[in-house]
mmCIF file of C-alpha atoms in Angstrom:
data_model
loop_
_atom_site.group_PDB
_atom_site.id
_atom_site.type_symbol
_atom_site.label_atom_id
_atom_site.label_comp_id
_atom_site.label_asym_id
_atom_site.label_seq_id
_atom_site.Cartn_x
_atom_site.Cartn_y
_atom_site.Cartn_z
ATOM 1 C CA UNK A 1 0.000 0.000 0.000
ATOM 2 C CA UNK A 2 2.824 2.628 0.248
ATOM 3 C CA UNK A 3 2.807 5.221 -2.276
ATOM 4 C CA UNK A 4 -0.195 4.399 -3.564
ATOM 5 C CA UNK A 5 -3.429 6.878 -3.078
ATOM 6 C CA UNK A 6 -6.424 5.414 -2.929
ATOM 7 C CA UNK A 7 -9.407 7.302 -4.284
ATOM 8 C CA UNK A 8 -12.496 8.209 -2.040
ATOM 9 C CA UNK A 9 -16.039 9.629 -2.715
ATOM 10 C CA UNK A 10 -18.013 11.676 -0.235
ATOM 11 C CA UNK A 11 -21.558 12.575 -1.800
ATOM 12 C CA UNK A 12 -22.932 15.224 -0.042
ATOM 13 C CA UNK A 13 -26.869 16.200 -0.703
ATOM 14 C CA UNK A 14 -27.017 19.676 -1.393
ATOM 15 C CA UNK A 15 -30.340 20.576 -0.198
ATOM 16 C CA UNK A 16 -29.360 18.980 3.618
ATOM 17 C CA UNK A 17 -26.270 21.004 3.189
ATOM 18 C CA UNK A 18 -28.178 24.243 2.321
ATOM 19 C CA UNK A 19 -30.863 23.507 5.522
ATOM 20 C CA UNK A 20 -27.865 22.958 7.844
ATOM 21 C CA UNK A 21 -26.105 26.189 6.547
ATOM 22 C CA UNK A 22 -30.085 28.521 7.286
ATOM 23 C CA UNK A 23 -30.162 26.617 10.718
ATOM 24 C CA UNK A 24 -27.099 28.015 12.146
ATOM 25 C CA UNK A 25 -26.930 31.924 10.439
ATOM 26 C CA UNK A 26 -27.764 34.341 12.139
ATOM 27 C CA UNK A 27 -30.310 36.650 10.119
ATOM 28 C CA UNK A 28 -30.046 39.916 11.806
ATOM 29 C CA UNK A 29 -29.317 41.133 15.190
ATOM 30 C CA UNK A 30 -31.665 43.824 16.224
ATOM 31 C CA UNK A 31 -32.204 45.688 19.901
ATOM 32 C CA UNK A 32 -34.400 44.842 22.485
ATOM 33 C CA UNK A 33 -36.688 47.008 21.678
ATOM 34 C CA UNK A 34 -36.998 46.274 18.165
ATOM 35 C CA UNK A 35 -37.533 42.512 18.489
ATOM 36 C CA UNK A 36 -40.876 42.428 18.750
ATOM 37 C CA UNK A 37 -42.283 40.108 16.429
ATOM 38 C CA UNK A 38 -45.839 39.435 16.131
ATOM 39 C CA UNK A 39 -47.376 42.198 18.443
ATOM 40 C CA UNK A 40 -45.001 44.740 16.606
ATOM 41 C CA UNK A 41 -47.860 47.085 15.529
ATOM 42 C CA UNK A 42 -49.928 46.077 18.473
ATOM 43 C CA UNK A 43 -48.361 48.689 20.620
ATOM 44 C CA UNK A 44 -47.196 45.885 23.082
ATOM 45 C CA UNK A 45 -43.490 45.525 23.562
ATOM 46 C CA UNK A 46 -41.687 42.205 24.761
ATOM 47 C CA UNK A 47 -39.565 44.702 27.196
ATOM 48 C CA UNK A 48 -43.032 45.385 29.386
ATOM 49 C CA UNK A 49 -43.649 41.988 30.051
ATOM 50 C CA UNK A 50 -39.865 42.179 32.045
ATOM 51 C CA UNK A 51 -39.444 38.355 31.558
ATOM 52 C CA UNK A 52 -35.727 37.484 32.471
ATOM 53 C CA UNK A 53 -33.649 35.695 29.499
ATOM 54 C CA UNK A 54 -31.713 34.223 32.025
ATOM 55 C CA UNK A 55 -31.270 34.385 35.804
ATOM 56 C CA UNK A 56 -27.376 35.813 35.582
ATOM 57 C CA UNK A 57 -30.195 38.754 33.787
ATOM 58 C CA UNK A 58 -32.293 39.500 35.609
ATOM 59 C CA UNK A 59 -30.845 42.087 38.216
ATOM 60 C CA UNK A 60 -29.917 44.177 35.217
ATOM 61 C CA UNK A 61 -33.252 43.627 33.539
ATOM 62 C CA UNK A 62 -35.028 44.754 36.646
ATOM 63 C CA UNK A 63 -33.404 48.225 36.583
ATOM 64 C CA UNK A 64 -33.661 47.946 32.643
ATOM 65 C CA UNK A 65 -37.130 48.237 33.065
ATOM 66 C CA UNK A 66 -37.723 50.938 34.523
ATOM 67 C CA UNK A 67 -35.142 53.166 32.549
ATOM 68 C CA UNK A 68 -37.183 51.622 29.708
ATOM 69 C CA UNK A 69 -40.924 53.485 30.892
ATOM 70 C CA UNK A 70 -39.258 56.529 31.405
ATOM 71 C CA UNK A 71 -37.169 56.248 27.920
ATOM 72 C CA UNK A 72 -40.637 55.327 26.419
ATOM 73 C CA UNK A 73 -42.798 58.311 28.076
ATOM 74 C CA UNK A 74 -39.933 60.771 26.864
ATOM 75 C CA UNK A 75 -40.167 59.600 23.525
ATOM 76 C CA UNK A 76 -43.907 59.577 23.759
ATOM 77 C CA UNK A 77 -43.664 63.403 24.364
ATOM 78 C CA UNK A 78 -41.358 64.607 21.390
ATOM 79 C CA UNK A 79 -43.388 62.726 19.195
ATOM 80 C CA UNK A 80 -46.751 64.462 20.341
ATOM 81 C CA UNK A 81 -44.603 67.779 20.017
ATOM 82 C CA UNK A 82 -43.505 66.880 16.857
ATOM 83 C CA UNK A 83 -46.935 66.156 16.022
ATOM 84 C CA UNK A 84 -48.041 69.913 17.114
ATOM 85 C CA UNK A 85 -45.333 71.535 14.928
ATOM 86 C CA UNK A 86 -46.115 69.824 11.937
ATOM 87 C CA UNK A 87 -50.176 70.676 12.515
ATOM 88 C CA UNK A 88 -49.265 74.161 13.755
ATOM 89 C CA UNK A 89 -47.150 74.637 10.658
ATOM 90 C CA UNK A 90 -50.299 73.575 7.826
ATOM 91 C CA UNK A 91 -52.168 76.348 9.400
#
């Protein structure tokens, strides 16, 4: 058998390739508070339902959440101020 090279075949099905290759991307990597999935235009955000990922998270989730309402409510304002300029403006 020395110096010889034996020949070997691996047959590989491309479609189970292509499924294994989508199973471990990663699409896209978005913030918290734009993860929202299904209730996205229901004005419901995951962050308000404070569920922990993981214990090690939950401390700083805890204080998350409320820097998170008053974030929100700030935001909330400009927007209705915005809003006012804009209709002030037309007239």
């Amino acid at each position: 058998m020395r110096g010889q090279h034996l020949a070997v075949g691996i047959d590989i099905h491309v479609c189970a390739a292509r499924l294994f290759q989508q199973l471990l991307q990663v699409d896209q990597i978005v913030t918290r508070n734009e993860d929202c999935g299904v209730v996205a235009n229901a004005d419901v955000h995951l962050r308000d339902l404070r569920c922990a990922v993981a214990r090690g998270v939950r401390r700083v989730q805890q204080r998350h959440g409320l820097h998170a309402i008053g974030t929100r409510l700030e935001h909330e304002r400009g927007e209705r101020i915005r809003r006012q300029r804009i209709v002030q403006r037309r007239r």
